[in-house]
mmCIF file of C-alpha atoms and ligand atoms in Angstrom:
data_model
loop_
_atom_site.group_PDB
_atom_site.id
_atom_site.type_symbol
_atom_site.label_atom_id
_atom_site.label_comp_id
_atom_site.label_asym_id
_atom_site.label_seq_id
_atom_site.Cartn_x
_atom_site.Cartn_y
_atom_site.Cartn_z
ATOM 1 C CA UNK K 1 0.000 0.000 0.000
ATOM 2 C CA UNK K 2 1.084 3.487 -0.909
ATOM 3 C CA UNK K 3 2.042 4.190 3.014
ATOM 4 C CA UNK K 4 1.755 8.002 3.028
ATOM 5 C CA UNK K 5 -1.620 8.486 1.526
ATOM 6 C CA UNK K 6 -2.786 8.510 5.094
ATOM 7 C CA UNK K 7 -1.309 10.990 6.464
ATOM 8 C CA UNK K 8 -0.935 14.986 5.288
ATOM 9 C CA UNK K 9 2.510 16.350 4.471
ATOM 10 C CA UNK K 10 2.514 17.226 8.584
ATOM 11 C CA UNK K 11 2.560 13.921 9.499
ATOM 12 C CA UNK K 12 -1.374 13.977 10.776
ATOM 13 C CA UNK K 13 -4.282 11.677 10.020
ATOM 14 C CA UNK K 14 -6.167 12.635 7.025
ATOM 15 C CA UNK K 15 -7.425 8.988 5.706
ATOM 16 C CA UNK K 16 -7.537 6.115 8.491
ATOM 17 C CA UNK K 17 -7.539 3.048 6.052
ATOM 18 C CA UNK K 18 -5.344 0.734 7.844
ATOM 19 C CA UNK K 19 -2.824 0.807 11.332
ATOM 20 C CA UNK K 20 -0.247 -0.580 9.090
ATOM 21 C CA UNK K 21 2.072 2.160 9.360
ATOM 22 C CA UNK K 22 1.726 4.291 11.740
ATOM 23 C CA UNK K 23 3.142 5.316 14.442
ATOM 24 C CA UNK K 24 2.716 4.396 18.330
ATOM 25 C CA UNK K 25 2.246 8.274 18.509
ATOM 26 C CA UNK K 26 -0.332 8.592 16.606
ATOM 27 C CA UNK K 27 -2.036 5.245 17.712
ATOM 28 C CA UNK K 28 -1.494 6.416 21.122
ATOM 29 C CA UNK K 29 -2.577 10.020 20.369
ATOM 30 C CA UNK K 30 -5.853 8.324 18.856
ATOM 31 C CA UNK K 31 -6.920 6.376 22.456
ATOM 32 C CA UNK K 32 -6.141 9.726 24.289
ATOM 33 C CA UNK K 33 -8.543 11.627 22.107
ATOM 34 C CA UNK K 34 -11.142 9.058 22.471
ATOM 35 C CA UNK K 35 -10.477 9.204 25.908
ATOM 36 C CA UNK K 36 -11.694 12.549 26.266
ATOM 37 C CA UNK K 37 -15.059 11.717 24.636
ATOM 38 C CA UNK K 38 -15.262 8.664 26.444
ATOM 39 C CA UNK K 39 -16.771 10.863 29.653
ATOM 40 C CA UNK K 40 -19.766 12.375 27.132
ATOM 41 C CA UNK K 41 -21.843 9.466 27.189
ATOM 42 C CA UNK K 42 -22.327 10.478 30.877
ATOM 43 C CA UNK K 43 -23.830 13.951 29.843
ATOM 44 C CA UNK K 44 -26.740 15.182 29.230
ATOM 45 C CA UNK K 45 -26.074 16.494 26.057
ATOM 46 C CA UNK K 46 -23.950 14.211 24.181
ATOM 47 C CA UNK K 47 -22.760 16.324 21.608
ATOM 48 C CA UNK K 48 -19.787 18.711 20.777
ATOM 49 C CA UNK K 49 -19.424 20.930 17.759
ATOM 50 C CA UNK K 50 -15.886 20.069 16.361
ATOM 51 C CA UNK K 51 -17.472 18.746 13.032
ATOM 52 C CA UNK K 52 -20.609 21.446 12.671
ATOM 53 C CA UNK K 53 -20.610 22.346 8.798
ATOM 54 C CA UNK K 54 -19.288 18.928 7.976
ATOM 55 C CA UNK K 55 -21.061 16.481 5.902
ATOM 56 C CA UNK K 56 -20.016 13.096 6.473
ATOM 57 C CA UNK K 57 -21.396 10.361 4.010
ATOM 58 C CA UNK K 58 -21.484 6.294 4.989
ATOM 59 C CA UNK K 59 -21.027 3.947 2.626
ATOM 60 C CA UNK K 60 -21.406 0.398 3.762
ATOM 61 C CA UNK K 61 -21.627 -2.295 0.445
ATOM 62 C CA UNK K 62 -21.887 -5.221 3.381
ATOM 63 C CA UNK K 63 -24.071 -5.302 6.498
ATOM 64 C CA UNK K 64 -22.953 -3.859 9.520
ATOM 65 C CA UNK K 65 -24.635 -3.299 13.187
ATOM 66 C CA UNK K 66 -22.252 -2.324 14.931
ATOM 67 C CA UNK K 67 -19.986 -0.415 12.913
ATOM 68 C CA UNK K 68 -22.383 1.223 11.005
ATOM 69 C CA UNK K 69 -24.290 2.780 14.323
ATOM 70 C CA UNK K 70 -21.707 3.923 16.241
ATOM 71 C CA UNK K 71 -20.355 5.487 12.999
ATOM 72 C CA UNK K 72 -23.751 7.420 12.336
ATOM 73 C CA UNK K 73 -23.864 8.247 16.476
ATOM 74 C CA UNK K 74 -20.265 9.299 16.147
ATOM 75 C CA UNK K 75 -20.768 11.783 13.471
ATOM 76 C CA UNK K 76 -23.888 13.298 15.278
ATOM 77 C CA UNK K 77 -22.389 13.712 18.540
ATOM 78 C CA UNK K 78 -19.464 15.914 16.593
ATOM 79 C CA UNK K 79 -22.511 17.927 14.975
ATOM 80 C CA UNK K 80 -21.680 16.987 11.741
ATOM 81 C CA UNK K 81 -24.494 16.085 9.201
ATOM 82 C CA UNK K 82 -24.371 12.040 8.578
ATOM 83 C CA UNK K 83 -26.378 10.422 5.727
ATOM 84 C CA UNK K 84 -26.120 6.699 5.742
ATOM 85 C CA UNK K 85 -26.705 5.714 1.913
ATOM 86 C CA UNK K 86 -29.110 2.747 1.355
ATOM 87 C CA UNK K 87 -26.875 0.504 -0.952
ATOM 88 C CA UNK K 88 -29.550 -2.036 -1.262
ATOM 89 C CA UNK K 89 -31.875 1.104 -3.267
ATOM 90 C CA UNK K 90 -29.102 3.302 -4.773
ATOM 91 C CA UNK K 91 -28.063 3.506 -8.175
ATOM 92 C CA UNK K 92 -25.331 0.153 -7.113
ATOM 93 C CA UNK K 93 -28.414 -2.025 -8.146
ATOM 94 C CA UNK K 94 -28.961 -0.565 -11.959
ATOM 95 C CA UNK K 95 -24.829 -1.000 -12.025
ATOM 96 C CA UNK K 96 -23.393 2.184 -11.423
ATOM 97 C CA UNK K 97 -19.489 2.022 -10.795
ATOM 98 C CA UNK K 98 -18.171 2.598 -7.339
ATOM 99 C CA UNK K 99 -16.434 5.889 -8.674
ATOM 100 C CA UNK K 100 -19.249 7.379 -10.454
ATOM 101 C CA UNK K 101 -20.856 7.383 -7.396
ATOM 102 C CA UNK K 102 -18.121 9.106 -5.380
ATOM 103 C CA UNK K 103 -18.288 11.514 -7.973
ATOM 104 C CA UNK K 104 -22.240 11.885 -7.706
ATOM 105 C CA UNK K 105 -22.033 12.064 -4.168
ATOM 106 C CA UNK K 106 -18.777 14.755 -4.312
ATOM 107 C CA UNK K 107 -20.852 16.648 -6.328
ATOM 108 C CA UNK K 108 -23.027 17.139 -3.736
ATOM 109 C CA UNK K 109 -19.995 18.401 -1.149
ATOM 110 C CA UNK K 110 -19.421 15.922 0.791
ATOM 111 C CA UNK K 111 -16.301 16.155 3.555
ATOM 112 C CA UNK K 112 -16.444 12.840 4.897
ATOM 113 C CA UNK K 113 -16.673 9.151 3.094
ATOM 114 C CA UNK K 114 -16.900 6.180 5.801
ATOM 115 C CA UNK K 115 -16.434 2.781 3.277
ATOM 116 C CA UNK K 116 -17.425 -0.737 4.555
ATOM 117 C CA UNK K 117 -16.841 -3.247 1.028
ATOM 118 C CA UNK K 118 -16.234 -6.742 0.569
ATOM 119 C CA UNK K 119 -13.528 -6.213 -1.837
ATOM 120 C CA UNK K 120 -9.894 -5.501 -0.327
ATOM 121 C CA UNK K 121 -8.212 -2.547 -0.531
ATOM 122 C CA UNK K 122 -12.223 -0.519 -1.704
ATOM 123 C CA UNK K 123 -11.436 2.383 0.923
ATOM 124 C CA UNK K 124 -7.483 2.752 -0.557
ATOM 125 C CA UNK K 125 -8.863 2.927 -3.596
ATOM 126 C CA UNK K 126 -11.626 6.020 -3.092
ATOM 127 C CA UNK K 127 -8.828 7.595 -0.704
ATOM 128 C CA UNK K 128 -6.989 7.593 -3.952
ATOM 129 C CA UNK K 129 -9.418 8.852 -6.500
ATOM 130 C CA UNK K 130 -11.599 11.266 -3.822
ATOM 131 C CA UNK K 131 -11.190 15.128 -3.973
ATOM 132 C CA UNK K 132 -8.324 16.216 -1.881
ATOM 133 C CA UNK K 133 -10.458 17.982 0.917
ATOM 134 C CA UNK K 134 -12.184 14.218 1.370
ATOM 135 C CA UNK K 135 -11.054 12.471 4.215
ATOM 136 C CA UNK K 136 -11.802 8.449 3.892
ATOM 137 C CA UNK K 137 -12.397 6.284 6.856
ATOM 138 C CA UNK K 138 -11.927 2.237 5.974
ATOM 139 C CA UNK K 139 -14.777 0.629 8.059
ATOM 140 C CA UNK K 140 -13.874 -2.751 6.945
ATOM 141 C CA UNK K 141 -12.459 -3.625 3.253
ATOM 142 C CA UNK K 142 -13.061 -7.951 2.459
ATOM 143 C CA UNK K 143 -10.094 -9.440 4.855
ATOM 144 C CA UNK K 144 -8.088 -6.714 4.688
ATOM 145 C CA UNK K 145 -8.457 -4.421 7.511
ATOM 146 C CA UNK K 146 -10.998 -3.159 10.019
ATOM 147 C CA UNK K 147 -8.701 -0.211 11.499
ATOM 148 C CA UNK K 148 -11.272 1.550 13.747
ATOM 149 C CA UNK K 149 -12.442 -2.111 15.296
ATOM 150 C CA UNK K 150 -9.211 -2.572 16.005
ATOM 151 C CA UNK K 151 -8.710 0.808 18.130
ATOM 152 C CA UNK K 152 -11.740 0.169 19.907
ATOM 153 C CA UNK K 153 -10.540 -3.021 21.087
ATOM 154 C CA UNK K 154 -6.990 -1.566 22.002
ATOM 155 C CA UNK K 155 -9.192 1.122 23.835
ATOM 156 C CA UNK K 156 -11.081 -1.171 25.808
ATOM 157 C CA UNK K 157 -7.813 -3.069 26.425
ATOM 158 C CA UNK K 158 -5.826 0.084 28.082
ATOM 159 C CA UNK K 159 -9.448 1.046 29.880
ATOM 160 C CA UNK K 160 -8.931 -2.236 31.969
ATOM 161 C CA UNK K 161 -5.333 -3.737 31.735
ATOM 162 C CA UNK K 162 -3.265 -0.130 31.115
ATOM 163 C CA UNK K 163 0.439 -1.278 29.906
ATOM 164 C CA UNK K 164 0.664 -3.229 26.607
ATOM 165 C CA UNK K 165 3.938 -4.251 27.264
ATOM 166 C CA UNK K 166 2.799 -6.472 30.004
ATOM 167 C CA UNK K 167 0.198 -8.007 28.252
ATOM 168 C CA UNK K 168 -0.084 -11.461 26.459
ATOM 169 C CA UNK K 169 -2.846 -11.505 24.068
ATOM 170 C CA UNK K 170 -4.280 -14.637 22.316
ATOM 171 C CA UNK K 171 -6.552 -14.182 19.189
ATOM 172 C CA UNK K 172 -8.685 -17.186 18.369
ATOM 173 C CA UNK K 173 -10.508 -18.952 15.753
ATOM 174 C CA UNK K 174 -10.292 -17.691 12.083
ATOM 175 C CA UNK K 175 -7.966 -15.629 11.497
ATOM 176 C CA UNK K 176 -7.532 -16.793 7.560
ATOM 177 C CA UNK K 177 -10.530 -14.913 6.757
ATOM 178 C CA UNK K 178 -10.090 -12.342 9.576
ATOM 179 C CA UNK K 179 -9.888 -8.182 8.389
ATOM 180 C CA UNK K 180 -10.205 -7.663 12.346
ATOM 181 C CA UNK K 181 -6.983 -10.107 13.447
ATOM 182 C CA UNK K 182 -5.000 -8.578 11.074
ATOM 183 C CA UNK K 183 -5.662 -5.085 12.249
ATOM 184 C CA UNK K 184 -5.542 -5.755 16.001
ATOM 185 C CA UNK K 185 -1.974 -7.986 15.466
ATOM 186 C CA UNK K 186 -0.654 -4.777 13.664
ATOM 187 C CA UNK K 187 -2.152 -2.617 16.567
ATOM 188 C CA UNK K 188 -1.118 -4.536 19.318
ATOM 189 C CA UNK K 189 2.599 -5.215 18.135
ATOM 190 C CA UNK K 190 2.416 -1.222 17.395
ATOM 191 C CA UNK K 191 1.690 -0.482 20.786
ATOM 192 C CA UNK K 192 4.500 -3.540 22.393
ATOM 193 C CA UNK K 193 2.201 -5.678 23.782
ATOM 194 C CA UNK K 194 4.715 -8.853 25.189
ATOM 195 C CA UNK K 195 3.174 -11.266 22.624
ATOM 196 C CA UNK K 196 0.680 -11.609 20.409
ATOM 197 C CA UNK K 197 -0.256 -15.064 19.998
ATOM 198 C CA UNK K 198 -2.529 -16.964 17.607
ATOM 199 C CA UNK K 199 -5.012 -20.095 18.317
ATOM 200 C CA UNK K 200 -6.375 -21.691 15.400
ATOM 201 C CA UNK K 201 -6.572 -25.075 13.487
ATOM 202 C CA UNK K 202 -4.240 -24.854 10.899
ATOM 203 C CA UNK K 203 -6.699 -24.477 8.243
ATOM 204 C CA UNK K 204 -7.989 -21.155 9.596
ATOM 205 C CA UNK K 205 -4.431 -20.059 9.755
ATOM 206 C CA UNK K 206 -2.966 -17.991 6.189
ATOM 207 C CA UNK K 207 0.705 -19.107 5.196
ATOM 208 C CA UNK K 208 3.468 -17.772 6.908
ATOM 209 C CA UNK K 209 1.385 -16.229 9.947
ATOM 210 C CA UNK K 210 3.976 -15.917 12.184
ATOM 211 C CA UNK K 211 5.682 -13.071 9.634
ATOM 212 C CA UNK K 212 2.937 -11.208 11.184
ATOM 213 C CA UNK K 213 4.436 -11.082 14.699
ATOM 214 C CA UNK K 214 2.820 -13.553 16.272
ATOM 215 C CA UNK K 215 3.105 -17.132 17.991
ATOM 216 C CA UNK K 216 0.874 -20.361 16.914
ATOM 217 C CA UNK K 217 -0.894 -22.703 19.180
ATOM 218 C CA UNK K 218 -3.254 -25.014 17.523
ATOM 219 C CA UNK K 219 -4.805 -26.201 21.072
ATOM 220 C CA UNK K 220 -6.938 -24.074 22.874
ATOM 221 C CA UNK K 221 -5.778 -26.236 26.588
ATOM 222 C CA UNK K 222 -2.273 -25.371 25.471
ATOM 223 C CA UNK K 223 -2.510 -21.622 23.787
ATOM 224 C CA UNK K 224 -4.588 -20.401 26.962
ATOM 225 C CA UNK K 225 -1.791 -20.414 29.382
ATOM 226 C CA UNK K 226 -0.735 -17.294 30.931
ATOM 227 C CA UNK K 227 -3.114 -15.205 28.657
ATOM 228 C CA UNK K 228 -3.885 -11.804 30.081
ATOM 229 C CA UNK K 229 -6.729 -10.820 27.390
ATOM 230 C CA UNK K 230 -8.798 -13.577 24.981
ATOM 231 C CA UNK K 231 -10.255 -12.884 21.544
ATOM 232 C CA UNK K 232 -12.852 -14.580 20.294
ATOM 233 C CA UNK K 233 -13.550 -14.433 16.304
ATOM 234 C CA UNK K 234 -16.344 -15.573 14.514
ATOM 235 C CA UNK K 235 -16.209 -18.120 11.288
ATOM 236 C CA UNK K 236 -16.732 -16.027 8.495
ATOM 237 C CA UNK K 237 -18.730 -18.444 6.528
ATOM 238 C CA UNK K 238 -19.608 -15.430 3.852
ATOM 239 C CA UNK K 239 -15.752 -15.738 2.872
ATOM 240 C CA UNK K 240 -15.283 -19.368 3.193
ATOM 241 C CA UNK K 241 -15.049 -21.010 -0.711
ATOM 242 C CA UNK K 242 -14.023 -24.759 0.763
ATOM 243 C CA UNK K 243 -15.375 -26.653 3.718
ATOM 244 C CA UNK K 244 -12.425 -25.880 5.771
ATOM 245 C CA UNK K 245 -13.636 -27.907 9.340
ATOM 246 C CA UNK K 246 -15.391 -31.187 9.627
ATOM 247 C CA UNK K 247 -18.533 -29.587 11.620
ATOM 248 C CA UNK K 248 -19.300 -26.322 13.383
ATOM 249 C CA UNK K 249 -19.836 -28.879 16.538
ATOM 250 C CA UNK K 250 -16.196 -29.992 16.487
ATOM 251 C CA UNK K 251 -15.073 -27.059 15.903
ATOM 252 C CA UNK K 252 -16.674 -25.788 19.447
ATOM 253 C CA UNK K 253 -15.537 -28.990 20.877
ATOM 254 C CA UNK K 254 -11.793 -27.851 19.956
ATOM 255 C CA UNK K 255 -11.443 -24.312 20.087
ATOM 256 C CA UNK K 256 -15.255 -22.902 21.211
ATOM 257 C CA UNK K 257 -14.216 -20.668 24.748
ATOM 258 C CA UNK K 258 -16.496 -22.651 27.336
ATOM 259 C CA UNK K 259 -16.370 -21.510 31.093
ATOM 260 C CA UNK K 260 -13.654 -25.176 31.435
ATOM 261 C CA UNK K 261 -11.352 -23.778 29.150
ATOM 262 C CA UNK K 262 -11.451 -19.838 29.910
ATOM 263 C CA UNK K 263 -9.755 -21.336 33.777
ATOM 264 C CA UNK K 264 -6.953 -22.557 32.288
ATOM 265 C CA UNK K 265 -6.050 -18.390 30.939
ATOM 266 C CA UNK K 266 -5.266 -15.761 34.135
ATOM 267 C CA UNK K 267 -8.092 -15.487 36.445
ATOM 268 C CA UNK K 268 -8.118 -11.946 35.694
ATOM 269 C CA UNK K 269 -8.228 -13.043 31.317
ATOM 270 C CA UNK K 270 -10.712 -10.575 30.157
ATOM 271 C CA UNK K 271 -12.636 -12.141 27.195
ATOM 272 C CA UNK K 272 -13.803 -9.921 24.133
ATOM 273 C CA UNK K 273 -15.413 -10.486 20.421
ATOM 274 C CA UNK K 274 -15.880 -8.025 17.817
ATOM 275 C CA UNK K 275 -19.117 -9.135 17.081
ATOM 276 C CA UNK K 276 -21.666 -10.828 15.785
ATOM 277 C CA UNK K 277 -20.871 -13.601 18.371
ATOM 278 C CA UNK K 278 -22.590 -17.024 17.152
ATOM 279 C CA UNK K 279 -22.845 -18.634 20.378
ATOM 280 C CA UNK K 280 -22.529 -22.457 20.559
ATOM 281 C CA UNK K 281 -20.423 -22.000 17.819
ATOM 282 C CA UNK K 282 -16.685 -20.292 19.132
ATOM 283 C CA UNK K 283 -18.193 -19.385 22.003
ATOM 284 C CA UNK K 284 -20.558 -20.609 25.123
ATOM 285 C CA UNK K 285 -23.263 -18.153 26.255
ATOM 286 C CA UNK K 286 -21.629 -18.139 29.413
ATOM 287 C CA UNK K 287 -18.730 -16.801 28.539
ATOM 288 C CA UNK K 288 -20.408 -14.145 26.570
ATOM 289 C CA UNK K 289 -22.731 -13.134 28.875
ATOM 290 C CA UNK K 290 -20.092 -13.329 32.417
ATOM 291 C CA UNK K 291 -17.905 -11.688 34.682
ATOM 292 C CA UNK K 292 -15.459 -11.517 32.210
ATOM 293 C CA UNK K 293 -16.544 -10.461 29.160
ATOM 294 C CA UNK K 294 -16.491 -7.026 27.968
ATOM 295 C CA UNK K 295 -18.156 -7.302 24.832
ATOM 296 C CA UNK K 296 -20.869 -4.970 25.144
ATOM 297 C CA UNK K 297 -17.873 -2.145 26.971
ATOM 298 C CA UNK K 298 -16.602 -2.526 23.107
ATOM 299 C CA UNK K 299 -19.294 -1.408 21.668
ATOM 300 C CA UNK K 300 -19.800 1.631 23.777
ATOM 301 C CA UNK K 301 -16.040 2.525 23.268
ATOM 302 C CA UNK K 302 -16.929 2.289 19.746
ATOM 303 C CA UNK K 303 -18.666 5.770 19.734
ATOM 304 C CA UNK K 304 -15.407 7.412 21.255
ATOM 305 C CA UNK K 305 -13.288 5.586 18.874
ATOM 306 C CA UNK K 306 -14.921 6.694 15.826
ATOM 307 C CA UNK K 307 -15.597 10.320 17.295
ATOM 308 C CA UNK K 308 -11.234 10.779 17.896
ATOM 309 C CA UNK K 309 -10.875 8.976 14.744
ATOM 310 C CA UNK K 310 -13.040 11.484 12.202
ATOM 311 C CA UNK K 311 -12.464 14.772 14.599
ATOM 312 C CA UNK K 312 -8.761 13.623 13.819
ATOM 313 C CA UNK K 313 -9.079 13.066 10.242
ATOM 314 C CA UNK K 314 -11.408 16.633 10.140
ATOM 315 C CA UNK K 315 -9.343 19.011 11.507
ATOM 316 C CA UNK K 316 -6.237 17.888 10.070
ATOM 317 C CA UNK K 317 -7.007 18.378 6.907
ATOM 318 C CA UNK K 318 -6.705 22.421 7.528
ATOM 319 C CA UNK K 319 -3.233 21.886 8.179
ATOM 320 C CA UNK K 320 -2.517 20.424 4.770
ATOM 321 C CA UNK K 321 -2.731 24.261 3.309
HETATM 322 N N1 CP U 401 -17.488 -5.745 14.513
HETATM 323 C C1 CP U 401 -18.170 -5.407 13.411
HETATM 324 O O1 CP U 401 -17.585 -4.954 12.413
HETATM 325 O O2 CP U 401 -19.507 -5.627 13.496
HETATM 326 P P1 CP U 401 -20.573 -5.195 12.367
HETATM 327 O O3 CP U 401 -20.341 -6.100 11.187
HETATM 328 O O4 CP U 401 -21.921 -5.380 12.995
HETATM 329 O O5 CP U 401 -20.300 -3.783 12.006
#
């Protein structure tokens, strides 16, 4: 990837496609800012100015919950205007290229794109070809990268277990198919967490993981040991093109995270999931819904996440000149 198209000829955030990259400055700089609108959910009135005037489109080609909410609350609580397009009734349908319609939709003075696609490398690509006063946000790109997911999680992680460099931090289940492992391995290595450490059947592994910076366990008994914080990833059937496990019951059998098998990690292990969890399938309901789970804290960091992330991205761009 071209690595400076993300950042203005200062050195500040203008696109935020992917933490490959950058610094532990900026990453850093990123989870401080969110920290300060972290405390706004406990106001009255959640909302601060920094983006009134701006006009921030989302663009999401694949479903989202999550990502696509806290986006749209994000944007509102920064005053900006958000329209979430409708891909499923736009112009998409009657076969309209993906740049004709940044072009429609720049033509209507837009500041902001946020891009969720199934195709790798989609949010690059309108970064690339978008006006130069267009900041892009990459809100997921095929198995690429899922940069703001990832900074919500390392959020959440500093909120409850502070230094990264004392932290070991085991990602499990499909990480083959995963846009969300990649990005947090990037982040957390970033940020020097002690290890990084992958638990997967080999199948669900890509070639050559550990050039990523991490370790391999293929057991779940044996890759739990001395784990400070667990994550939990969903099979991601929708990118699956060969039956790559004998059954979705042996599968939770070998490496689903039952109350047994989260003992054998620290008795402190907190346990999160980016979401959608299938339960019964990587993971027992209660794990999901116990003491140690923070899945539901992610989400609500979400909101300050994306808020730092496109007030960032926004008022950087003056600096370019
Ligand atoms: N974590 C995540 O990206 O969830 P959504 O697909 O619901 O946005």
């Amino acid at each position: 990837m071209d690595d400076n198209i993300q950042l203005n000829a200062q050195g500040q955030l203008k696109h935020f496609l992917t933490i490959e990259g950058l610094s532990r400055a900026l990453l850093t700089e990123i989870l401080d800012t969110a920290e300060s609108f972290a405390g706004m959910t406990e106001q009255r009135v959640k909302k601060v100015p920094l983006l009134r005037g701006k006009t921030i489109v989302n663009l999401f080609f694949e479903n989202s919950t999550r990502t696509k909410t806290t986006f749209e609350l994000a944007g509102t609580r920064l005053s900006a205007d958000v329209l979430s397009m409708n891909i499923a009734t736009s112009a998409t349908a009657k076969g309209e290229s993906l740049l004709d319609t940044i072009r429609n939709l720049e033509a209507m003075f837009v500041d902001m794109f946020v891009v969720r696609h199934a195709i790798s490398g989609a949010a690059h690509f309108i970064a690339q070809h978008a006006a130069p006063h267009i900041s892009v946000i990459n809100a997921g790109d095929g198995q690429h990268a899922h940069p703001t997911q990832a900074m919500l999680d390392m959020f959440t992680i500093r909120q409850l277990k502070h230094d990264f460099t004392q932290l070991r931090v085991a990602i499990i289940g499909d990480i083959l198919h995963s846009r969300v492992a990649r990005s947090q391995i990037q982040a957390l290595n970033t940020l020097g967490a002690a290890e990084v450490r992958v638990i997967a059947p080999k199948t669900l592994l890509p070639a050559e993981v550990e050039s990523l910076g991490v370790t391999v366990s293929h057991s779940l008994g044996q890759g739990l040991r001395d784990i400070d914080v667990i994550i939990m990833l969903r099979l991601q059937k929708e990118r699956m093109t060969t039956a790559l496990l004998p059954s979705e019951s042996e599968y939770f059998k070998c490496f689903g995270l039952t109350p047994e098998k989260l003992k054998l990690a620290k008795p402190d292990a907190i346990v999160m999931h980016p979401g959608p969890i299938n339960r019964g399938v990587e993971i027992d309901s209660k794990v999901a819904d116990g003491p140690q789970s923070v899945i539901l804290r992610q989400v609500s960091n979400g909101v300050a996440v994306r808020m730092a992330i496109m007030s960032m991205a926004m008022q950087k761009q003056g600096a370019q000149g």
